[in-house]
PDB file of C-alpha atoms and ligand atoms in Angstrom:
ATOM      1  CA  MET A  11      81.941 133.226  92.588  1.00 35.00           C
ATOM      2  CA  ASN A  12      80.484 130.182  94.291  1.00 41.00           C
ATOM      3  CA  ARG A  13      81.487 126.617  93.560  1.00 38.00           C
ATOM      4  CA  ARG A  14      78.611 125.902  91.210  1.00 38.00           C
ATOM      5  CA  ASP A  15      79.279 129.043  89.174  1.00 36.00           C
ATOM      6  CA  LEU A  16      82.910 128.062  88.954  1.00 34.00           C
ATOM      7  CA  LEU A  17      82.017 124.607  87.705  1.00 34.00           C
ATOM      8  CA  MET A  18      79.528 126.014  85.199  1.00 35.00           C
ATOM      9  CA  THR A  19      82.133 128.437  83.912  1.00 32.00           C
ATOM     10  CA  SER A  20      84.662 125.654  83.619  1.00 35.00           C
ATOM     11  CA  THR A  21      82.174 123.534  81.744  1.00 33.00           C
ATOM     12  CA  ALA A  22      81.343 126.386  79.398  1.00 33.00           C
ATOM     13  CA  SER A  23      85.005 127.024  78.729  1.00 36.00           C
ATOM     14  CA  LEU A  24      85.328 123.491  77.471  1.00 35.00           C
ATOM     15  CA  GLY A  25      83.012 124.365  74.607  1.00 35.00           C
ATOM     16  CA  GLY A  26      80.204 122.115  75.712  1.00 35.00           C
ATOM     17  CA  ALA A  27      82.390 119.052  75.535  1.00 35.00           C
ATOM     18  CA  LEU A  28      80.872 117.727  78.751  1.00 37.00           C
ATOM     19  CA  ALA A  29      77.430 116.242  78.817  1.00 39.00           C
ATOM     20  CA  ALA A  30      74.668 118.544  80.018  1.00 40.00           C
ATOM     21  CA  GLY A  31      73.992 118.070  83.691  1.00 43.00           C
ATOM     22  CA  CYS A  32      77.473 116.837  84.484  1.00 42.00           C
ATOM     23  CA  ALA A  33      78.583 118.854  87.488  1.00 49.00           C
ATOM     24  CA  SER A  34      82.224 117.857  87.625  1.00 55.00           C
ATOM     25  CA  VAL A  35      85.198 118.641  85.459  1.00 59.00           C
ATOM     26  CA  ALA A  36      87.986 116.120  85.108  1.00 60.00           C
ATOM     27  CA  ALA A  37      91.478 117.207  84.208  1.00 59.00           C
ATOM     28  CA  THR A  38      92.829 115.389  81.188  1.00 67.00           C
ATOM     29  CA  PRO A  39      96.472 115.100  80.151  1.00 68.00           C
ATOM     30  CA  ALA A  40      95.747 117.623  77.424  1.00 75.00           C
ATOM     31  CA  GLN A  41      94.633 120.284  79.887  1.00 84.00           C
ATOM     32  CA  PRO A  42      97.283 122.078  81.920  1.00 88.00           C
ATOM     33  CA  THR A  43      96.732 122.266  85.668  1.00 90.00           C
ATOM     34  CA  PRO A  44      98.405 124.627  88.154  1.00 94.00           C
ATOM     35  CA  PHE A  45      99.512 121.689  90.317  1.00 93.00           C
ATOM     36  CA  SER A  46      99.292 117.919  90.248  1.00 89.00           C
ATOM     37  CA  VAL A  47      96.981 115.766  92.353  1.00 89.00           C
ATOM     38  CA  SER A  48      97.820 112.099  92.634  1.00 88.00           C
ATOM     39  CA  LEU A  49      95.106 109.510  92.194  1.00 88.00           C
ATOM     40  CA  PRO A  50      95.157 107.008  95.053  1.00 95.00           C
ATOM     41  CA  ALA A  51      95.748 103.459  93.868  1.00 97.00           C
ATOM     42  CA  VAL A  52      96.335  99.993  95.306  1.00 97.00           C
ATOM     43  CA  PRO A  53      98.583  97.305  93.756  1.00 97.00           C
ATOM     44  CA  ILE A  54      96.935  94.265  92.184  1.00 97.00           C
ATOM     45  CA  VAL A  55      98.479  90.867  92.899  1.00 97.00           C
ATOM     46  CA  GLY A  56     100.027  89.292  89.820  1.00 95.00           C
ATOM     47  CA  SER A  57      99.588  92.395  87.687  1.00 95.00           C
ATOM     48  CA  ALA A  58     101.626  95.393  86.647  1.00 94.00           C
ATOM     49  CA  GLU A  59      98.420  97.425  86.852  1.00 95.00           C
ATOM     50  CA  VAL A  60      97.227  99.221  89.961  1.00 97.00           C
ATOM     51  CA  PHE A  61      93.638  99.633  91.135  1.00 97.00           C
ATOM     52  CA  PRO A  62      92.639 103.318  91.057  1.00 97.00           C
ATOM     53  CA  VAL A  63      90.505 104.257  94.053  1.00 97.00           C
ATOM     54  CA  ARG A  64      87.413 106.329  93.377  1.00 97.00           C
ATOM     55  CA  ARG A  65      85.523 106.187  96.668  1.00 98.00           C
ATOM     56  CA  ILE A  66      85.776 104.329  99.963  1.00 98.00           C
ATOM     57  CA  TYR A  67      82.528 103.144 101.507  1.00 98.00           C
ATOM     58  CA  CYS A  68      82.406 101.485 104.911  1.00 98.00           C
ATOM     59  CA  ILE A  69      79.517  99.567 106.441  1.00 95.00           C
ATOM     60  CA  GLY A  70      78.791  99.987 110.132  1.00 91.00           C
ATOM     61  CA  ARG A  71      77.987  97.234 112.636  1.00 87.00           C
ATOM     62  CA  ASN A  72      77.952  94.271 110.265  1.00 90.00           C
ATOM     63  CA  TYR A  73      78.706  91.557 112.823  1.00 90.00           C
ATOM     64  CA  ALA A  74      76.138  90.939 115.536  1.00 84.00           C
ATOM     65  CA  ALA A  75      78.562  90.842 118.452  1.00 85.00           C
ATOM     66  CA  HIS A  76      80.212  94.084 117.320  1.00 81.00           C
ATOM     67  CA  ALA A  77      76.823  95.768 116.962  1.00 80.00           C
ATOM     68  CA  ARG A  78      76.074  94.786 120.555  1.00 84.00           C
ATOM     69  CA  GLU A  79      79.408  96.081 121.837  1.00 85.00           C
ATOM     70  CA  MET A  80      78.671  99.408 120.114  1.00 83.00           C
ATOM     71  CA  GLY A  81      75.330  99.595 121.912  1.00 82.00           C
ATOM     72  CA  SER A  82      72.804  98.637 119.253  1.00 79.00           C
ATOM     73  CA  ASP A  83      70.452  95.754 118.513  1.00 75.00           C
ATOM     74  CA  PRO A  84      71.828  93.729 115.590  1.00 73.00           C
ATOM     75  CA  THR A  85      68.499  92.102 114.833  1.00 73.00           C
ATOM     76  CA  ARG A  86      66.636  95.254 113.897  1.00 61.00           C
ATOM     77  CA  GLU A  87      69.134  97.639 112.393  1.00 74.00           C
ATOM     78  CA  PRO A  88      69.279  98.090 108.599  1.00 82.00           C
ATOM     79  CA  PRO A  89      72.780  98.441 107.128  1.00 87.00           C
ATOM     80  CA  PHE A  90      74.260 101.923 107.221  1.00 90.00           C
ATOM     81  CA  PHE A  91      77.276 103.351 105.477  1.00 96.00           C
ATOM     82  CA  PHE A  92      79.816 106.126 105.746  1.00 97.00           C
ATOM     83  CA  GLN A  93      82.698 107.213 103.536  1.00 98.00           C
ATOM     84  CA  LYS A  94      86.369 107.930 103.886  1.00 98.00           C
ATOM     85  CA  PRO A  95      88.259 110.065 101.388  1.00 97.00           C
ATOM     86  CA  SER A  96      89.896 107.972  98.669  1.00 97.00           C
ATOM     87  CA  ASP A  97      93.364 109.163  99.672  1.00 96.00           C
ATOM     88  CA  ALA A  98      92.864 107.713 103.159  1.00 98.00           C
ATOM     89  CA  VAL A  99      94.213 104.418 101.798  1.00 98.00           C
ATOM     90  CA  GLN A 100      97.585 103.363 103.162  1.00 98.00           C
ATOM     91  CA  TYR A 101      99.063 100.524 101.155  1.00 97.00           C
ATOM     92  CA  VAL A 102     100.619  97.722 103.179  1.00 98.00           C
ATOM     93  CA  ALA A 103     102.790  95.362 101.117  1.00 97.00           C
ATOM     94  CA  PRO A 104     102.771  91.676 102.096  1.00 97.00           C
ATOM     95  CA  GLY A 105     105.808  90.575 104.056  1.00 97.00           C
ATOM     96  CA  GLN A 106     106.605  94.098 105.207  1.00 97.00           C
ATOM     97  CA  THR A 107     105.816  95.988 108.382  1.00 98.00           C
ATOM     98  CA  VAL A 108     104.841  99.536 107.524  1.00 98.00           C
ATOM     99  CA  ASP A 109     104.848 102.489 109.880  1.00 98.00           C
ATOM    100  CA  HIS A 110     101.346 103.717 110.642  1.00 98.00           C
ATOM    101  CA  PRO A 111     101.307 107.149 112.258  1.00 98.00           C
ATOM    102  CA  TYR A 112      99.253 107.580 115.420  1.00 98.00           C
ATOM    103  CA  PRO A 113      96.839 110.331 114.374  1.00 98.00           C
ATOM    104  CA  SER A 114      96.308 113.708 115.981  1.00 98.00           C
ATOM    105  CA  LEU A 115      93.618 114.629 118.518  1.00 98.00           C
ATOM    106  CA  THR A 116      92.746 111.146 119.784  1.00 98.00           C
ATOM    107  CA  ARG A 117      93.480 109.339 123.014  1.00 98.00           C
ATOM    108  CA  ASN A 118      91.600 106.183 122.062  1.00 98.00           C
ATOM    109  CA  TYR A 119      92.739 104.930 118.655  1.00 98.00           C
ATOM    110  CA  HIS A 120      91.043 101.693 117.564  1.00 98.00           C
ATOM    111  CA  TYR A 121      91.652  98.950 115.000  1.00 98.00           C
ATOM    112  CA  GLU A 122      88.825  97.352 113.012  1.00 98.00           C
ATOM    113  CA  VAL A 123      89.888  94.502 110.706  1.00 98.00           C
ATOM    114  CA  GLU A 124      87.663  94.194 107.636  1.00 98.00           C
ATOM    115  CA  LEU A 125      87.281  92.396 104.320  1.00 98.00           C
ATOM    116  CA  VAL A 126      87.438  94.911 101.460  1.00 98.00           C
ATOM    117  CA  ALA A 127      85.583  94.433  98.175  1.00 98.00           C
ATOM    118  CA  ALA A 128      86.942  96.351  95.155  1.00 98.00           C
ATOM    119  CA  LEU A 129      84.575  97.140  92.277  1.00 98.00           C
ATOM    120  CA  HIS A 130      85.381  97.241  88.561  1.00 98.00           C
ATOM    121  CA  SER A 131      81.879  98.385  87.601  1.00 98.00           C
ATOM    122  CA  GLY A 132      78.750  99.563  89.324  1.00 98.00           C
ATOM    123  CA  GLY A 133      75.392 101.175  88.789  1.00 98.00           C
ATOM    124  CA  ARG A 134      72.220 102.092  90.595  1.00 98.00           C
ATOM    125  CA  ASN A 135      69.673  99.766  92.203  1.00 98.00           C
ATOM    126  CA  ILE A 136      71.761  96.663  91.646  1.00 98.00           C
ATOM    127  CA  PRO A 137      69.845  93.449  92.493  1.00 98.00           C
ATOM    128  CA  VAL A 138      71.496  91.218  95.082  1.00 97.00           C
ATOM    129  CA  ASP A 139      71.772  88.344  92.606  1.00 98.00           C
ATOM    130  CA  GLN A 140      73.749  90.521  90.185  1.00 98.00           C
ATOM    131  CA  ALA A 141      75.864  92.373  92.729  1.00 98.00           C
ATOM    132  CA  LEU A 142      78.945  90.154  92.810  1.00 98.00           C
ATOM    133  CA  GLN A 143      79.562  90.528  89.084  1.00 98.00           C
ATOM    134  CA  HIS A 144      80.700  94.090  89.884  1.00 98.00           C
ATOM    135  CA  VAL A 145      83.465  92.895  92.225  1.00 98.00           C
ATOM    136  CA  TYR A 146      86.965  92.987  90.773  1.00 98.00           C
ATOM    137  CA  GLY A 147      88.690  91.550  93.814  1.00 98.00           C
ATOM    138  CA  TYR A 148      89.255  91.509  97.538  1.00 98.00           C
ATOM    139  CA  ALA A 149      91.792  92.736 100.071  1.00 98.00           C
ATOM    140  CA  VAL A 150      92.384  92.872 103.808  1.00 98.00           C
ATOM    141  CA  GLY A 151      91.744  96.308 105.264  1.00 98.00           C
ATOM    142  CA  LEU A 152      91.639  98.235 108.514  1.00 98.00           C
ATOM    143  CA  ASP A 153      88.988 100.826 109.293  1.00 98.00           C
ATOM    144  CA  MET A 154      91.092 102.779 111.775  1.00 98.00           C
ATOM    145  CA  THR A 155      88.987 104.869 114.112  1.00 98.00           C
ATOM    146  CA  ARG A 156      89.523 107.734 116.530  1.00 98.00           C
ATOM    147  CA  ARG A 157      86.928 106.172 118.828  1.00 96.00           C
ATOM    148  CA  ASP A 158      86.832 108.970 121.377  1.00 96.00           C
ATOM    149  CA  LEU A 159      86.136 111.563 118.687  1.00 96.00           C
ATOM    150  CA  GLN A 160      83.556 109.324 117.002  1.00 96.00           C
ATOM    151  CA  SER A 161      81.802 108.827 120.334  1.00 95.00           C
ATOM    152  CA  ASP A 162      81.851 112.537 121.142  1.00 96.00           C
ATOM    153  CA  MET A 163      80.299 113.361 117.791  1.00 96.00           C
ATOM    154  CA  LYS A 164      77.671 110.620 118.175  1.00 93.00           C
ATOM    155  CA  ASP A 165      76.738 112.031 121.580  1.00 95.00           C
ATOM    156  CA  GLN A 166      76.373 115.488 120.058  1.00 96.00           C
ATOM    157  CA  LYS A 167      74.417 114.130 117.051  1.00 95.00           C
ATOM    158  CA  LYS A 168      77.091 115.530 114.744  1.00 94.00           C
ATOM    159  CA  PRO A 169      78.782 113.815 111.754  1.00 93.00           C
ATOM    160  CA  TRP A 170      81.485 111.201 112.336  1.00 90.00           C
ATOM    161  CA  GLU A 171      84.085 112.464 109.875  1.00 95.00           C
ATOM    162  CA  ILE A 172      86.664 113.441 112.439  1.00 97.00           C
ATOM    163  CA  GLY A 173      86.520 109.986 113.978  1.00 97.00           C
ATOM    164  CA  LYS A 174      86.563 107.971 110.766  1.00 97.00           C
ATOM    165  CA  ALA A 175      87.637 109.947 107.702  1.00 98.00           C
ATOM    166  CA  PHE A 176      91.125 111.143 108.595  1.00 97.00           C
ATOM    167  CA  ASP A 177      94.445 110.762 106.797  1.00 97.00           C
ATOM    168  CA  LEU A 178      95.702 107.173 106.398  1.00 98.00           C
ATOM    169  CA  SER A 179      92.652 105.801 108.186  1.00 98.00           C
ATOM    170  CA  ALA A 180      92.186 103.021 105.611  1.00 98.00           C
ATOM    171  CA  PRO A 181      95.195 100.682 105.532  1.00 98.00           C
ATOM    172  CA  ILE A 182      94.818  98.039 102.822  1.00 98.00           C
ATOM    173  CA  GLY A 183      96.742  95.115 101.392  1.00 98.00           C
ATOM    174  CA  PRO A 184      97.055  94.263  97.703  1.00 98.00           C
ATOM    175  CA  ILE A 185      93.919  93.469  95.751  1.00 98.00           C
ATOM    176  CA  HIS A 186      93.417  89.856  94.730  1.00 98.00           C
ATOM    177  CA  ARG A 187      91.249  89.337  91.692  1.00 98.00           C
ATOM    178  CA  VAL A 188      88.127  87.207  92.049  1.00 98.00           C
ATOM    179  CA  ALA A 189      89.716  84.630  89.741  1.00 96.00           C
ATOM    180  CA  GLN A 190      92.345  84.122  92.466  1.00 94.00           C
ATOM    181  CA  THR A 191      90.150  84.136  95.576  1.00 94.00           C
ATOM    182  CA  GLY A 192      86.563  83.513  94.536  1.00 97.00           C
ATOM    183  CA  HIS A 193      84.059  85.456  96.642  1.00 97.00           C
ATOM    184  CA  PRO A 194      85.036  84.867 100.281  1.00 96.00           C
ATOM    185  CA  VAL A 195      81.953  83.982 102.344  1.00 94.00           C
ATOM    186  CA  GLN A 196      83.646  82.147 105.177  1.00 96.00           C
ATOM    187  CA  GLY A 197      87.046  81.917 106.778  1.00 97.00           C
ATOM    188  CA  ALA A 198      88.863  83.343 109.737  1.00 98.00           C
ATOM    189  CA  ILE A 199      89.202  87.125 110.133  1.00 98.00           C
ATOM    190  CA  THR A 200      91.536  88.105 112.954  1.00 98.00           C
ATOM    191  CA  LEU A 201      93.554  90.972 114.314  1.00 98.00           C
ATOM    192  CA  SER A 202      96.431  90.646 116.739  1.00 98.00           C
ATOM    193  CA  VAL A 203      98.361  93.276 118.662  1.00 98.00           C
ATOM    194  CA  ASN A 204     101.920  92.451 119.722  1.00 98.00           C
ATOM    195  CA  GLY A 205     101.194  88.778 119.038  1.00 98.00           C
ATOM    196  CA  ALA A 206      98.016  88.588 121.141  1.00 98.00           C
ATOM    197  CA  VAL A 207      94.798  87.856 119.237  1.00 98.00           C
ATOM    198  CA  LYS A 208      92.269  90.630 119.868  1.00 98.00           C
ATOM    199  CA  GLN A 209      89.624  90.157 117.178  1.00 97.00           C
ATOM    200  CA  SER A 210      88.752  86.654 115.987  1.00 97.00           C
ATOM    201  CA  ALA A 211      85.651  85.815 113.984  1.00 96.00           C
ATOM    202  CA  ASN A 212      84.479  84.258 110.744  1.00 96.00           C
ATOM    203  CA  LEU A 213      83.367  85.991 107.565  1.00 96.00           C
ATOM    204  CA  ASN A 214      80.208  83.867 107.671  1.00 94.00           C
ATOM    205  CA  GLN A 215      79.108  85.902 110.714  1.00 94.00           C
ATOM    206  CA  MET A 216      78.474  89.020 108.635  1.00 94.00           C
ATOM    207  CA  ILE A 217      74.896  90.261 109.023  1.00 92.00           C
ATOM    208  CA  TRP A 218      74.807  91.703 105.484  1.00 93.00           C
ATOM    209  CA  SER A 219      76.763  89.864 102.768  1.00 95.00           C
ATOM    210  CA  VAL A 220      78.987  91.720 100.322  1.00 97.00           C
ATOM    211  CA  ALA A 221      76.304  91.218  97.649  1.00 97.00           C
ATOM    212  CA  GLU A 222      73.653  92.674  99.947  1.00 95.00           C
ATOM    213  CA  GLN A 223      75.927  95.596 100.837  1.00 96.00           C
ATOM    214  CA  ILE A 224      76.478  96.418  97.167  1.00 98.00           C
ATOM    215  CA  SER A 225      72.763  96.207  96.474  1.00 97.00           C
ATOM    216  CA  ARG A 226      71.834  98.438  99.419  1.00 96.00           C
ATOM    217  CA  LEU A 227      74.619 100.939  98.733  1.00 97.00           C
ATOM    218  CA  SER A 228      73.538 101.246  95.103  1.00 98.00           C
ATOM    219  CA  GLU A 229      70.107 102.416  96.235  1.00 97.00           C
ATOM    220  CA  ALA A 230      71.747 105.430  97.863  1.00 96.00           C
ATOM    221  CA  PHE A 231      74.729 106.086  95.558  1.00 97.00           C
ATOM    222  CA  GLU A 232      75.641 105.262  91.982  1.00 98.00           C
ATOM    223  CA  LEU A 233      78.482 102.788  92.438  1.00 98.00           C
ATOM    224  CA  ARG A 234      81.311 102.895  89.930  1.00 98.00           C
ATOM    225  CA  ALA A 235      84.588 101.275  88.998  1.00 98.00           C
ATOM    226  CA  GLY A 236      87.244 102.071  91.559  1.00 98.00           C
ATOM    227  CA  ASP A 237      84.953 101.983  94.571  1.00 98.00           C
ATOM    228  CA  LEU A 238      86.146 100.116  97.670  1.00 98.00           C
ATOM    229  CA  ILE A 239      83.731  98.723 100.236  1.00 98.00           C
ATOM    230  CA  TYR A 240      85.053  97.998 103.735  1.00 98.00           C
ATOM    231  CA  ALA A 241      82.673  95.226 104.783  1.00 97.00           C
ATOM    232  CA  GLY A 242      82.510  95.793 108.526  1.00 96.00           C
ATOM    233  CA  THR A 243      84.432  94.576 111.546  1.00 95.00           C
ATOM    234  CA  PRO A 244      83.739  91.810 114.023  1.00 93.00           C
ATOM    235  CA  GLU A 245      83.622  92.284 117.787  1.00 92.00           C
ATOM    236  CA  ASN A 246      86.418  93.139 120.196  1.00 94.00           C
ATOM    237  CA  VAL A 247      87.645  96.337 118.632  1.00 96.00           C
ATOM    238  CA  GLY A 248      90.157  98.016 120.859  1.00 97.00           C
ATOM    239  CA  PRO A 249      92.957 100.530 121.252  1.00 98.00           C
ATOM    240  CA  VAL A 250      96.555 100.669 120.110  1.00 98.00           C
ATOM    241  CA  VAL A 251      99.318 103.005 121.212  1.00 98.00           C
ATOM    242  CA  ARG A 252     102.622 104.023 119.685  1.00 98.00           C
ATOM    243  CA  GLY A 253     104.971 101.056 119.372  1.00 98.00           C
ATOM    244  CA  ASP A 254     102.215  98.446 118.963  1.00 98.00           C
ATOM    245  CA  LEU A 255     102.423  95.944 116.118  1.00 98.00           C
ATOM    246  CA  MET A 256      99.087  95.175 114.450  1.00 98.00           C
ATOM    247  CA  VAL A 257      98.700  92.112 112.231  1.00 98.00           C
ATOM    248  CA  ALA A 258      95.446  91.753 110.275  1.00 98.00           C
ATOM    249  CA  HIS A 259      94.526  88.381 108.797  1.00 98.00           C
ATOM    250  CA  ILE A 260      91.815  86.955 106.555  1.00 98.00           C
ATOM    251  CA  ASP A 261      92.060  83.355 105.355  1.00 98.00           C
ATOM    252  CA  GLY A 262      93.230  83.194 101.744  1.00 97.00           C
ATOM    253  CA  LEU A 263      94.784  86.679 101.710  1.00 98.00           C
ATOM    254  CA  PRO A 264      98.239  87.814 102.883  1.00 97.00           C
ATOM    255  CA  ASP A 265      98.552  89.326 106.359  1.00 98.00           C
ATOM    256  CA  LEU A 266      98.874  93.072 106.890  1.00 98.00           C
ATOM    257  CA  SER A 267     101.545  94.158 109.363  1.00 98.00           C
ATOM    258  CA  LEU A 268     101.646  97.715 110.723  1.00 98.00           C
ATOM    259  CA  ARG A 269     103.688  99.361 113.448  1.00 98.00           C
ATOM    260  CA  VAL A 270     101.965 102.287 115.150  1.00 98.00           C
ATOM    261  CA  VAL A 271     104.456 105.132 115.345  1.00 98.00           C
TER     262      VAL A 271
HETATM  263 MN1   MN B 330      84.384  99.576 110.421  1.00 71.44          MN
END
């Protein structure tokens, strides 16, 4: 039985409770499951609630100097996106240094500090001037990258997953609601390793704004509550090795501190 048949059978067994054309089946508390699967979630500052993560989108080459260092022309390239699995999030509590495991297979493991936008609603074909109303809040994030594997796959014209979409590849701090932060459009974004500043830029250097990213993404995917958007990294990405201490900073948000182990 192939996957689609399985889904159709599951749908039928629910007595037509699901809308026609809906290809997925969600477990509900009333339905027994043979095992449990945890829903990834990120704490929300000043709230007992957590933010459930549905999808993680990342934008590529969204700062001109980083686009150039990755070998492309920032003036002509439309925005492009990739995804990480939702359970790639690694929560980093403010004021703590968490252990971040050096992943398998790579010999060139890179940091990319990024602003993260968290959505509480979504849709398709969202106009730029309405995009920010879908943002629930913001966080500091890292788009960790097995650069050597990403580069190998690029050279072979194969997908990037192995370089970008691995376990714990999306460290993130707590989500701050828009009421607390506003919509950050400027401010320092930095990453240091062992106390030395490696990445240092300003959010106002983004090529595509968060609103423009949401609008463009929604042309390709139906955005929904729970989606995270990693808004791209500035220039001077680089490697870490075991033992290194990474500190990610964005003005107005608490620092993220991770020890590579
Ligand atoms: Mn990135």
